[in-house]
Tab-separated table of C-alpha atoms in Angstrom:
chain	number	residue	atom	x	y	z
A	861	MET	CA	-20.868	2.414	36.414
A	862	SER	CA	-18.731	5.496	35.714
A	863	GLN	CA	-15.604	3.366	35.995
A	864	GLN	CA	-16.902	1.163	33.197
A	865	ALA	CA	-18.118	4.059	31.080
A	866	ALA	CA	-14.774	5.840	30.982
A	867	PRO	CA	-12.833	2.913	29.471
A	868	ARG	CA	-15.672	2.265	27.019
A	869	GLY	CA	-15.593	5.887	25.899
A	870	ARG	CA	-11.818	5.741	25.559
A	871	VAL	CA	-12.119	2.605	23.405
A	872	VAL	CA	-14.704	4.193	21.115
A	873	TRP	CA	-12.692	7.378	20.701
A	874	ALA	CA	-9.483	5.441	20.022
A	875	LEU	CA	-11.269	3.330	17.429
A	876	VAL	CA	-12.772	6.371	15.684
A	877	ILE	CA	-9.552	8.419	15.688
A	878	THR	CA	-7.250	5.617	14.524
A	879	SER	CA	-9.704	4.298	11.923
A	880	VAL	CA	-10.243	7.717	10.331
A	881	ALA	CA	-6.493	8.397	10.312
A	882	GLY	CA	-5.846	4.986	8.753
A	883	PHE	CA	-8.581	5.658	6.184
A	884	MET	CA	-6.875	8.898	5.137
A	885	ALA	CA	-3.462	7.274	4.708
A	886	ALA	CA	-4.812	4.211	2.858
A	887	LEU	CA	-7.083	6.307	0.633
A	888	ASP	CA	-4.170	8.332	-0.705
A	889	ASN	CA	-2.566	5.227	-2.202
A	890	LEU	CA	-5.188	4.913	-4.959
A	891	VAL	CA	-7.311	8.075	-4.803
A	892	VAL	CA	-4.977	9.803	-7.279
A	893	THR	CA	-5.302	7.148	-9.997
A	894	THR	CA	-8.619	8.305	-11.501
A	895	ALA	CA	-7.520	11.949	-11.247
A	896	LEU	CA	-4.324	11.443	-13.294
A	897	PRO	CA	-5.783	12.461	-16.698
A	898	SER	CA	-7.224	15.666	-15.177
A	899	ILE	CA	-3.949	16.457	-13.394
A	900	ARG	CA	-2.072	15.947	-16.662
A	901	GLU	CA	-4.533	18.197	-18.501
A	902	ASP	CA	-4.241	20.991	-15.908
A	903	LEU	CA	-0.555	20.852	-15.013
A	904	GLY	CA	0.962	19.264	-18.123
A	905	GLY	CA	3.872	16.849	-17.903
A	906	GLY	CA	4.541	13.420	-19.301
A	907	LEU	CA	4.098	9.871	-18.131
A	908	GLU	CA	7.161	10.046	-15.868
A	909	ASP	CA	5.678	13.042	-14.027
A	910	LEU	CA	2.400	11.197	-13.435
A	911	GLU	CA	4.367	8.237	-12.097
A	912	TRP	CA	6.013	10.456	-9.496
A	913	THR	CA	2.665	11.834	-8.281
A	914	VAL	CA	1.909	8.292	-7.063
A	915	SER	CA	5.420	6.963	-6.365
A	916	ALA	CA	6.590	9.977	-4.350
A	917	TYR	CA	3.940	9.052	-1.768
A	918	THR	CA	4.427	5.281	-1.773
A	919	LEU	CA	8.237	5.504	-1.653
A	920	THR	CA	8.503	7.845	1.335
A	921	PHE	CA	5.695	5.928	3.041
A	922	ALA	CA	7.537	2.633	2.491
A	923	VAL	CA	11.050	3.576	3.556
A	924	LEU	CA	10.004	5.561	6.648
A	925	LEU	CA	7.241	3.231	7.897
A	926	MET	CA	9.378	1.263	10.356
A	927	PHE	CA	11.365	4.363	11.325
A	928	GLY	CA	8.088	6.163	12.154
A	929	ALA	CA	6.996	3.328	14.437
A	930	ALA	CA	10.378	3.429	16.215
A	931	LEU	CA	10.089	7.190	16.714
A	932	GLY	CA	6.722	6.697	18.387
A	933	ASP	CA	8.068	3.982	20.666
A	934	ARG	CA	10.915	6.227	21.742
A	935	PHE	CA	9.348	9.698	22.028
A	936	GLY	CA	5.685	8.905	22.707
A	937	ARG	CA	3.163	7.325	20.367
A	938	ARG	CA	0.389	9.883	20.840
A	939	LYS	CA	2.846	12.756	20.412
A	940	LEU	CA	4.341	11.335	17.210
A	941	PHE	CA	0.915	10.328	15.902
A	942	GLY	CA	-0.160	13.963	16.233
A	943	ALA	CA	3.031	15.143	14.530
A	944	GLY	CA	2.551	12.714	11.638
A	945	LEU	CA	-1.108	13.703	11.291
A	946	ALA	CA	-0.173	17.409	11.234
A	947	VAL	CA	2.472	16.822	8.544
A	948	PHE	CA	0.057	14.741	6.467
A	949	THR	CA	-2.713	17.358	6.750
A	950	ALA	CA	-0.426	20.295	5.876
A	951	ALA	CA	1.070	18.393	2.936
A	952	SER	CA	-2.442	17.578	1.665
A	953	ALA	CA	-3.239	21.301	1.614
A	954	ALA	CA	0.060	21.985	-0.172
A	955	ALA	CA	-0.802	19.337	-2.801
A	956	ALA	CA	-4.208	20.937	-3.383
A	957	LEU	CA	-2.577	24.360	-3.818
A	958	ALA	CA	0.297	23.114	-6.004
A	959	PRO	CA	0.735	25.405	-9.046
A	960	GLY	CA	2.716	22.804	-11.001
A	961	LEU	CA	3.680	19.148	-11.118
A	962	GLU	CA	7.005	19.640	-9.346
A	963	GLU	CA	5.278	21.237	-6.375
A	964	LEU	CA	2.595	18.516	-6.395
A	965	ILE	CA	5.221	15.751	-6.385
A	966	ALA	CA	7.091	17.417	-3.513
A	967	ALA	CA	3.869	17.733	-1.499
A	968	ARG	CA	3.056	14.073	-2.172
A	969	ALA	CA	6.485	13.060	-0.838
A	970	VAL	CA	5.864	15.033	2.371
A	971	GLN	CA	2.416	13.410	2.620
A	972	GLY	CA	4.179	10.053	2.582
A	973	VAL	CA	6.433	11.163	5.445
A	974	GLY	CA	3.401	12.097	7.539
A	975	ALA	CA	1.602	8.855	6.689
A	976	ALA	CA	4.697	6.777	7.558
A	977	ILE	CA	4.775	8.291	11.059
A	978	MET	CA	1.014	8.237	11.581
A	979	MET	CA	-0.081	4.897	10.089
A	980	PRO	CA	1.892	2.333	12.162
A	981	LEU	CA	1.043	4.191	15.370
A	982	THR	CA	-2.702	3.884	14.757
A	983	LEU	CA	-2.492	0.209	15.699
A	984	THR	CA	-0.255	0.598	18.743
A	985	LEU	CA	-2.493	3.359	20.095
A	986	LEU	CA	-5.594	1.261	19.434
A	987	THR	CA	-4.001	-1.743	21.156
A	988	ALA	CA	-3.165	0.364	24.216
A	989	ALA	CA	-6.773	1.579	24.509
A	990	VAL	CA	-8.693	-1.654	23.876
A	991	PRO	CA	-8.887	-4.521	26.422
A	992	ALA	CA	-7.321	-7.744	25.168
A	993	ALA	CA	-10.679	-9.541	25.038
A	994	LYS	CA	-12.111	-6.969	22.591
A	995	ARG	CA	-9.106	-6.390	20.342
A	996	GLY	CA	-10.232	-8.856	17.688
A	997	MET	CA	-13.380	-6.841	17.021
A	998	ALA	CA	-11.484	-3.542	17.153
A	999	TYR	CA	-8.851	-4.747	14.683
A	1000	GLY	CA	-11.602	-6.064	12.438
A	1001	ILE	CA	-13.338	-2.664	12.322
A	1002	TRP	CA	-10.014	-0.881	11.778
A	1003	GLY	CA	-9.127	-3.277	8.952
A	1004	ALA	CA	-12.563	-2.946	7.333
A	1005	VAL	CA	-12.283	0.860	7.295
A	1006	ASN	CA	-8.855	0.619	5.668
A	1007	GLY	CA	-10.192	-1.898	3.162
A	1008	LEU	CA	-13.031	0.494	2.356
A	1009	ALA	CA	-10.454	3.229	1.675
A	1010	VAL	CA	-8.599	1.045	-0.834
A	1011	ALA	CA	-11.843	-0.087	-2.487
A	1012	SER	CA	-13.353	3.370	-2.757
A	1013	GLY	CA	-10.142	5.252	-3.615
A	1014	PRO	CA	-10.630	5.294	-7.417
A	1015	LEU	CA	-14.359	6.058	-7.051
A	1016	ILE	CA	-13.885	8.893	-4.532
A	1017	GLY	CA	-11.043	10.316	-6.616
A	1018	GLY	CA	-13.132	10.114	-9.774
A	1019	ALA	CA	-16.262	11.664	-8.230
A	1020	LEU	CA	-14.375	14.593	-6.672
A	1021	THR	CA	-12.386	15.185	-9.861
A	1022	GLU	CA	-15.455	15.202	-12.069
A	1023	HIS	CA	-17.927	17.087	-9.887
A	1024	VAL	CA	-15.618	19.518	-8.055
A	1025	SER	CA	-11.934	19.447	-9.098
A	1026	TRP	CA	-8.945	17.125	-8.734
A	1027	GLN	CA	-7.592	19.390	-5.989
A	1028	TRP	CA	-10.391	18.144	-3.733
A	1029	ILE	CA	-8.911	14.661	-3.509
A	1030	PHE	CA	-6.319	16.415	-1.306
A	1031	TRP	CA	-8.572	19.057	0.303
A	1032	LEU	CA	-10.680	16.156	1.637
A	1033	ASN	CA	-7.913	15.323	4.128
A	1034	VAL	CA	-7.662	18.823	5.574
A	1035	PRO	CA	-10.909	19.115	7.605
A	1036	LEU	CA	-10.532	15.497	8.732
A	1037	GLY	CA	-6.981	16.126	9.915
A	1038	ILE	CA	-7.880	19.390	11.658
A	1039	ALA	CA	-10.746	17.640	13.491
A	1040	LEU	CA	-8.601	14.681	14.537
A	1041	LEU	CA	-5.660	16.680	15.929
A	1042	PRO	CA	-7.374	18.013	19.106
A	1043	LEU	CA	-9.288	14.739	19.543
A	1044	ALA	CA	-6.024	12.779	19.504
A	1045	ARG	CA	-4.543	15.120	22.111
A	1046	LEU	CA	-7.573	14.895	24.410
A	1047	ARG	CA	-8.856	11.343	23.882
A	1048	LEU	CA	-5.792	9.148	23.317
A	1049	THR	CA	-3.526	7.946	26.124
A	1050	GLU	CA	0.216	8.427	25.765
A	1051	SER	CA	2.325	5.264	25.642
A	1052	TYR	CA	5.937	4.354	24.952
A	1053	GLY	CA	7.794	1.338	23.576
A	1054	THR	CA	11.173	-0.104	24.470
A	1055	GLY	CA	13.133	3.000	23.465
A	1056	ALA	CA	15.353	0.976	21.144
A	1057	ARG	CA	18.071	2.755	19.184
A	1058	LEU	CA	16.857	4.429	15.987
A	1059	ASP	CA	18.369	2.895	12.853
A	1060	ILE	CA	19.181	6.098	10.968
A	1061	ALA	CA	21.883	4.441	8.828
A	1062	GLY	CA	19.521	1.696	7.694
A	1063	THR	CA	16.801	4.226	6.855
A	1064	LEU	CA	19.203	6.321	4.756
A	1065	LEU	CA	20.544	3.273	2.899
A	1066	ALA	CA	17.041	1.983	2.073
A	1067	SER	CA	15.766	5.441	1.080
A	1068	GLY	CA	18.708	6.239	-1.188
A	1069	GLY	CA	18.768	2.802	-2.785
A	1070	LEU	CA	15.059	2.664	-3.590
A	1071	PHE	CA	15.028	6.246	-4.880
A	1072	GLY	CA	17.932	5.486	-7.220
A	1073	ILE	CA	16.291	2.348	-8.642
A	1074	VAL	CA	12.848	3.931	-9.107
A	1075	TYR	CA	14.359	7.115	-10.590
A	1076	ALA	CA	16.285	5.043	-13.155
A	1077	LEU	CA	13.215	2.959	-14.081
A	1078	ILE	CA	11.074	6.072	-14.550
A	1079	ARG	CA	13.696	7.996	-16.573
A	1080	GLY	CA	15.012	5.030	-18.612
A	1081	ASN	CA	12.851	5.529	-21.702
A	1082	VAL	CA	13.106	9.318	-21.499
A	1083	ASP	CA	16.868	9.730	-21.063
A	1084	GLY	CA	17.985	6.391	-22.538
A	1085	TRP	CA	18.939	3.275	-20.594
A	1086	THR	CA	22.653	3.907	-21.130
A	1087	SER	CA	22.524	7.580	-20.157
A	1088	ALA	CA	24.621	8.742	-17.204
A	1089	PRO	CA	21.683	9.622	-14.881
A	1090	VAL	CA	19.952	6.274	-15.457
A	1091	LEU	CA	23.097	4.173	-15.077
A	1092	THR	CA	24.048	6.166	-11.980
A	1093	GLY	CA	20.608	5.538	-10.460
A	1094	LEU	CA	20.766	1.804	-11.162
A	1095	ILE	CA	24.353	1.312	-9.981
A	1096	ALA	CA	24.238	3.623	-6.964
A	1097	GLY	CA	20.754	2.412	-5.981
A	1098	GLY	CA	21.818	-1.213	-6.232
A	1099	ALA	CA	24.954	-0.538	-4.189
A	1100	LEU	CA	22.989	1.242	-1.457
A	1101	LEU	CA	20.459	-1.599	-1.262
A	1102	ALA	CA	23.326	-4.077	-1.015
A	1103	GLY	CA	24.667	-1.914	1.805
A	1104	PHE	CA	21.245	-2.061	3.471
A	1105	VAL	CA	21.304	-5.869	3.328
A	1106	HIS	CA	24.862	-5.930	4.746
A	1107	HIS	CA	23.742	-3.528	7.474
A	1108	GLY	CA	20.768	-5.773	8.296
A	1109	ILE	CA	23.070	-8.770	8.640
A	1110	HIS	CA	25.853	-7.240	10.728
A	1111	ASN	CA	24.321	-4.357	12.701
A	1112	ARG	CA	23.345	-5.063	16.307
A	1113	ALA	CA	19.844	-3.513	16.098
A	1114	PRO	CA	18.919	-2.997	12.420
A	1115	MET	CA	15.603	-1.668	11.173
A	1116	LEU	CA	15.081	-4.952	9.314
A	1117	PRO	CA	17.101	-7.936	10.639
A	1118	MET	CA	18.067	-10.037	7.615
A	1119	ARG	CA	18.066	-13.186	9.770
A	1120	LEU	CA	14.271	-13.160	9.497
A	1121	PHE	CA	14.607	-14.103	5.831
A	1122	ARG	CA	16.270	-17.390	6.785
A	1123	ASN	CA	12.748	-18.476	7.680
A	1124	ARG	CA	11.164	-19.945	4.539
A	1125	ALA	CA	7.659	-18.859	5.507
A	1126	PHE	CA	8.711	-15.244	6.144
A	1127	SER	CA	10.706	-15.052	2.892
A	1128	ALA	CA	7.962	-16.645	0.788
A	1129	ILE	CA	5.061	-14.484	1.991
A	1130	ASN	CA	7.097	-11.283	1.717
A	1131	ALA	CA	8.292	-12.161	-1.793
A	1132	ALA	CA	4.690	-12.891	-2.761
A	1133	SER	CA	3.514	-9.570	-1.262
A	1134	LEU	CA	6.196	-7.535	-3.036
A	1135	LEU	CA	5.484	-9.143	-6.418
A	1136	MET	CA	1.700	-8.912	-5.966
A	1137	PHE	CA	1.902	-5.157	-5.477
A	1138	VAL	CA	4.283	-4.735	-8.423
A	1139	GLY	CA	1.699	-6.248	-10.750
A	1140	MET	CA	-1.421	-4.784	-9.132
A	1141	PHE	CA	-0.365	-1.153	-8.628
A	1142	GLY	CA	1.280	-0.851	-12.029
A	1143	SER	CA	-1.817	-2.234	-13.747
A	1144	ILE	CA	-4.280	-0.002	-11.875
A	1145	PHE	CA	-2.093	3.034	-12.673
A	1146	LEU	CA	-2.407	2.359	-16.422
A	1147	LEU	CA	-5.950	0.950	-16.546
A	1148	SER	CA	-7.454	3.977	-14.784
A	1149	GLN	CA	-6.000	6.151	-17.557
A	1150	PHE	CA	-7.151	3.705	-20.249
A	1151	LEU	CA	-10.755	3.865	-19.065
A	1152	GLN	CA	-10.784	7.664	-19.361
A	1153	GLY	CA	-8.282	8.534	-22.086
A	1154	VAL	CA	-9.132	5.729	-24.521
A	1155	LEU	CA	-12.679	4.571	-23.732
A	1156	GLY	CA	-13.918	8.064	-22.881
A	1157	TYR	CA	-15.436	7.389	-19.447
A	1158	SER	CA	-15.709	10.277	-17.014
A	1159	PRO	CA	-13.624	10.084	-13.812
A	1160	THR	CA	-16.666	8.940	-11.822
A	1161	GLU	CA	-17.616	6.357	-14.424
A	1162	ALA	CA	-14.047	5.055	-14.443
A	1163	GLY	CA	-14.036	4.754	-10.638
A	1164	LEU	CA	-17.359	2.890	-10.678
A	1165	ARG	CA	-16.167	0.516	-13.364
A	1166	MET	CA	-13.082	-0.392	-11.327
A	1167	LEU	CA	-15.170	-1.378	-8.291
A	1168	PRO	CA	-15.517	-5.056	-9.315
A	1169	TRP	CA	-11.731	-5.199	-8.884
A	1170	THR	CA	-10.963	-2.834	-6.009
A	1171	GLY	CA	-14.216	-3.441	-4.113
A	1172	MET	CA	-14.412	-7.234	-4.385
A	1173	PRO	CA	-12.332	-7.809	-1.201
A	1174	MET	CA	-15.146	-6.287	0.868
A	1175	ILE	CA	-17.419	-9.145	-0.303
A	1176	VAL	CA	-15.032	-12.082	-0.671
A	1177	ALA	CA	-12.666	-11.462	2.281
A	1178	PRO	CA	-14.958	-13.133	4.900
A	1179	ILE	CA	-15.201	-16.237	2.689
A	1180	ALA	CA	-11.429	-16.206	2.189
A	1181	GLY	CA	-10.923	-15.948	5.941
A	1182	TYR	CA	-13.216	-18.918	6.511
A	1183	LEU	CA	-11.387	-20.991	3.891
A	1184	SER	CA	-8.038	-20.039	5.420
A	1185	ASP	CA	-9.205	-21.292	8.826
A	1186	ARG	CA	-10.435	-24.544	7.269
A	1187	ILE	CA	-7.635	-25.482	4.866
A	1188	GLY	CA	-4.755	-23.169	5.794
A	1189	GLY	CA	-3.451	-19.895	4.372
A	1190	ARG	CA	-1.056	-21.251	1.748
A	1191	PRO	CA	-3.611	-22.654	-0.742
A	1192	VAL	CA	-5.884	-19.610	-0.357
A	1193	VAL	CA	-3.098	-17.065	-0.956
A	1194	THR	CA	-1.654	-19.103	-3.835
A	1195	ALA	CA	-5.069	-19.411	-5.483
A	1196	GLY	CA	-5.716	-15.698	-4.999
A	1197	LEU	CA	-2.486	-14.695	-6.689
A	1198	ALA	CA	-3.165	-17.146	-9.522
A	1199	PHE	CA	-6.623	-15.574	-9.993
A	1200	GLN	CA	-5.045	-12.101	-10.049
A	1201	ALA	CA	-2.540	-13.220	-12.709
A	1202	VAL	CA	-5.325	-14.768	-14.812
A	1203	GLY	CA	-7.390	-11.574	-14.532
A	1204	LEU	CA	-4.532	-9.393	-15.764
A	1205	GLY	CA	-3.746	-11.829	-18.560
A	1206	TRP	CA	-7.422	-11.868	-19.579
A	1207	PHE	CA	-7.436	-8.072	-19.716
A	1208	ALA	CA	-4.272	-8.111	-21.845
A	1209	MET	CA	-5.942	-10.492	-24.330
A	1210	ILE	CA	-9.135	-8.461	-24.816
A	1211	VAL	CA	-7.834	-4.872	-24.542
A	1212	SER	CA	-8.488	-2.724	-27.610
A	1213	PRO	CA	-9.426	0.919	-28.331
A	1214	ASP	CA	-13.127	0.010	-28.460
A	1215	VAL	CA	-13.434	-2.906	-26.025
A	1216	SER	CA	-16.827	-3.032	-24.297
A	1217	TYR	CA	-17.233	-2.962	-20.530
A	1218	ALA	CA	-19.034	-6.319	-20.705
A	1219	ALA	CA	-15.846	-7.827	-22.158
A	1220	GLN	CA	-13.751	-6.254	-19.384
A	1221	LEU	CA	-16.027	-7.328	-16.525
A	1222	PRO	CA	-14.850	-10.970	-16.176
A	1223	ALA	CA	-11.210	-9.824	-15.940
A	1224	LEU	CA	-12.091	-7.236	-13.301
A	1225	ILE	CA	-14.118	-9.721	-11.219
A	1226	ILE	CA	-11.441	-12.439	-11.396
A	1227	SER	CA	-8.774	-9.908	-10.366
A	1228	GLY	CA	-10.952	-8.700	-7.496
A	1229	ILE	CA	-11.555	-12.230	-6.222
A	1230	GLY	CA	-7.829	-12.872	-6.430
A	1231	MET	CA	-7.025	-9.741	-4.452
A	1232	ALA	CA	-9.504	-10.739	-1.735
A	1233	LEU	CA	-8.154	-14.284	-1.457
A	1234	TYR	CA	-4.645	-12.860	-1.045
A	1235	PHE	CA	-5.398	-10.133	1.517
A	1236	ALA	CA	-7.481	-12.152	3.983
A	1237	PRO	CA	-4.873	-14.774	5.032
A	1238	ALA	CA	-1.665	-12.878	4.180
A	1239	ALA	CA	-1.553	-11.020	7.505
A	1240	SER	CA	-1.791	-14.207	9.577
A	1241	LEU	CA	0.849	-15.891	7.430
A	1242	VAL	CA	3.266	-13.016	8.037
A	1243	MET	CA	2.700	-12.932	11.773
A	1244	SER	CA	2.772	-16.697	12.284
A	1245	SER	CA	6.155	-16.926	10.542
A	1246	VAL	CA	8.048	-15.205	13.392
A	1247	ARG	CA	8.295	-15.289	17.187
A	1248	PRO	CA	5.881	-13.056	19.155
A	1249	ALA	CA	8.677	-10.633	20.059
A	1250	GLU	CA	9.381	-10.040	16.355
A	1251	GLN	CA	5.815	-9.545	15.164
A	1252	GLY	CA	6.059	-5.743	15.130
A	1253	ILE	CA	9.141	-5.862	12.903
A	1254	ALA	CA	7.527	-8.514	10.686
A	1255	SER	CA	4.354	-6.458	10.215
A	1256	GLY	CA	6.320	-3.303	9.428
A	1257	ALA	CA	8.590	-5.135	6.984
A	1258	ASN	CA	5.666	-6.663	5.108
A	1259	ASN	CA	3.832	-3.358	4.804
A	1260	ALA	CA	7.001	-1.559	3.699
A	1261	LEU	CA	7.706	-4.197	1.037
A	1262	ARG	CA	4.152	-3.905	-0.270
A	1263	GLU	CA	4.525	-0.128	-0.641
A	1264	VAL	CA	7.907	-0.618	-2.320
A	1265	GLY	CA	6.234	-3.079	-4.678
A	1266	GLY	CA	3.642	-0.454	-5.579
A	1267	ALA	CA	6.300	2.127	-6.443
A	1268	LEU	CA	8.342	-0.403	-8.435
A	1269	GLY	CA	5.228	-1.681	-10.211
A	1270	ILE	CA	4.274	1.751	-11.480
A	1271	ALA	CA	7.858	2.388	-12.624
A	1272	VAL	CA	8.308	-1.002	-14.337
A	1273	LEU	CA	4.931	-1.264	-16.077
A	1274	ALA	CA	4.982	2.386	-17.142
A	1275	SER	CA	8.458	1.810	-18.577
A	1276	VAL	CA	7.150	-1.128	-20.630
A	1277	PHE	CA	4.172	0.999	-21.681
A	1278	SER	CA	6.252	3.958	-22.853
A	1279	ALA	CA	8.692	1.694	-24.727
A	1280	GLN	CA	5.849	0.241	-26.835
A	1281	GLY	CA	3.211	2.974	-26.913
A	1282	GLY	CA	2.198	6.395	-25.616
A	1283	TYR	CA	-0.516	9.038	-25.363
A	1284	GLU	CA	-0.528	10.053	-29.041
A	1285	SER	CA	-3.696	8.091	-29.932
A	1286	PRO	CA	-5.981	5.388	-28.511
A	1287	ARG	CA	-4.157	2.818	-30.643
A	1288	ALA	CA	-0.776	3.950	-29.332
A	1289	PHE	CA	-2.034	3.723	-25.738
A	1290	VAL	CA	-3.302	0.165	-26.260
A	1291	ASP	CA	-0.026	-0.811	-27.983
A	1292	GLY	CA	1.768	0.117	-24.765
A	1293	LEU	CA	-0.885	-1.150	-22.338
A	1294	GLU	CA	-1.085	-4.717	-23.675
A	1295	PRO	CA	2.573	-5.705	-23.080
A	1296	ALA	CA	2.557	-3.874	-19.749
A	1297	LEU	CA	-0.417	-5.955	-18.584
A	1298	TRP	CA	1.313	-9.152	-19.710
A	1299	VAL	CA	4.333	-8.165	-17.628
A	1300	GLY	CA	2.018	-7.470	-14.667
A	1301	ALA	CA	0.353	-10.859	-15.106
A	1302	GLY	CA	3.745	-12.571	-15.246
A	1303	VAL	CA	4.968	-10.853	-12.085
A	1304	VAL	CA	1.822	-11.845	-10.153
A	1305	ALA	CA	2.218	-15.411	-11.444
A	1306	LEU	CA	5.707	-15.355	-9.903
A	1307	ALA	CA	4.058	-14.173	-6.680
A	1308	ALA	CA	1.796	-17.246	-6.797
A	1309	ALA	CA	4.865	-19.457	-7.253
A	1310	ALA	CA	6.492	-17.790	-4.219
A	1311	ALA	CA	3.352	-18.360	-2.141
A	1312	ALA	CA	3.350	-22.033	-3.123
A	1313	LEU	CA	6.717	-22.329	-1.332
A	1314	LEU	CA	5.076	-21.511	2.013
A	1315	PRO	CA	5.236	-24.385	4.517
A	1316	GLY	CA	2.040	-26.391	4.786
A	1317	ARG	CA	-0.135	-26.444	7.869
A	1318	ARG	CA	1.617	-29.459	9.383
A	1319	ALA	CA	5.061	-27.909	8.907
A	1320	GLY	CA	3.769	-24.635	10.348
A	1321	ARG	CA	2.612	-26.389	13.498
A	1322	ALA	CA	5.990	-28.034	13.849
A	1323	GLY	CA	7.608	-24.619	13.590
A	1324	GLN	CA	5.307	-23.297	16.293
A	1325	ALA	CA	6.264	-26.195	18.515
A	1326	ASP	CA	9.977	-25.411	18.258
A	1327	GLY	CA	9.505	-21.712	18.951
A	1328	SER	CA	9.876	-20.360	15.417
A	1329	GLY	CA	6.236	-19.389	15.086
A	1330	VAL	CA	3.349	-18.246	17.227
A	1331	PRO	CA	0.418	-20.213	18.577
A	1332	ALA	CA	-2.241	-20.700	15.937
A	1333	ALA	CA	-4.840	-18.897	18.040
A	1334	ALA	CA	-2.689	-15.799	18.088
A	1335	GLU	CA	-2.907	-15.342	14.342
A	1336	ASP	CA	-6.300	-13.707	14.528
A	1337	ARG	CA	-5.346	-11.409	17.389
A	1338	VAL	CA	-2.326	-9.707	15.890
A	1339	PRO	CA	-2.777	-6.301	14.274
A	1340	VAL	CA	-1.394	-5.736	10.803
A	1341	SER	CA	-1.418	-2.477	8.874
A	1342	ALA	CA	-3.499	-2.412	5.719
C-alpha cells in the first residue's frame, strides 16, 4: 500500500507545483492589460511605454522559451525550474516596487526570462512524475489551469488594481513563488534530457532580430519612420532574422530547424498561430484601455466585461475538442479564426465614444467562440505535423511564435492607433481604435486563410503512414504549453 501511496503523492505534488507555476506565467501575459490606465496615471509615459510593459515580457519569454527547455535538459530540469521560478518571483517583486516606467519595463523583461526557463519545464517535470496511463488527465488539468489564467487575467488585474493597487498584480506572484520553491526542491524528481548542444548563436540572432523589429514598430510614429533609430531597427532586425533562418538551415543542431517548415501542415498551423496572436493581443491591449479611458468603466468592470471574450474558451473548448475528433482539426481551427476575424470587424463597425455594452456583447461572444475553436485543436495539429522525436521542438516553436505574435500585434496595432488617434479625447481614441481593429480583423482573416491550407484528414493519415506524422491516437497524449 505504501508503495502505491508514494507515487500517487508524487503525482499530486507534481501536478500542483507545475500547474501553479504555469498559472503564474500564463497570467502575466494578460493581467497587465486592465492595469495599463492606472500604471500610466501613476508613472506617466506615452503609448510606446505602455506597449513595452507588455512586450518586454512576451519578447523575452518568446525568444528564450526553447533555450530554457534546452538548459533544463542539459543541467537538470528540477534545478533549472527552481532557478527560473526564483528569477520570475524576484522580478515580480521588482516590478511591484518599480519607481518609474523604465524600471517596470526592465523588471518585466527579467520576468520573461524567468518564465521562459520555468514554463517549458513544467510539462517535462509533470511527464516524468505521472504514469503514462494517467498523463491525459494530468495534461488536461494542467491545460485547464493555464486556460483559467488567460481567461481571468484581465479580471484579476482589474480587481487588484481597483481594490488594492496595480502593484498587486505583481505582488500576487511573490508568495506563490516563495511557497513553490521549497516544494519543488522536496517534491519533484530530478531528470535530464539528451544533453544536446545549446544553440547560443541562434538565440542571440532571434533575440536581436525581434527586438530590432519591435523597437522600430513601437518608435515609428514617435521618432518618424525615416529616422535613423527606426530604420536601423528595421534593417538590422531584418538582417538578424535572416541570419537566424540561415542558421536554422545550415547549422547541425539549431534551436529551430528550418527543414520543419517544408512540411505544409507545420508551416500552415504556425503561420495561423502567429497571425492569430498578432490580431488578438493587439486588440485586447487597446480594447482594455478603451473600456476604461473612453467608456469610464472601473478596472474590475472592464475585466468582467471582457470575460465573454477571454473566458469563452473555458465553455466552448470541450465542444471544439469533440468537433475536432469528429470532423478533423482543419475545419474547426479555420472556422474559429474566421469567427475571431468577424468579431473584431464587428467591434470596429460599432465602436464609438458612447457605444453601449449591449452593442459590444455580440462581438465579444463571437471573438470568444472563435478563440475557443482555435485553441482546442491547434495543439494536436502542431504535434501531428512532425515525427515523435521532433514533437518537443515543434511545441516550443509554436509557443514561441505565438508569443512573438503577441509582441508584434501590440506594436503593429498600437502603431496604427497612434497614427490615426491618441489619448487627447474619447473621440481621438476611437479615431485610432477603429482602424487598428480593422487591421487586427484583417490579420486574423489571413490566419484563417493559412489554416485552410492545412492538409485534410485523409492527407494527414497518409503522412502518418509514411512517417511524417504521428499516430492519430498520440495527438491527445502529447503535452503542449499554453
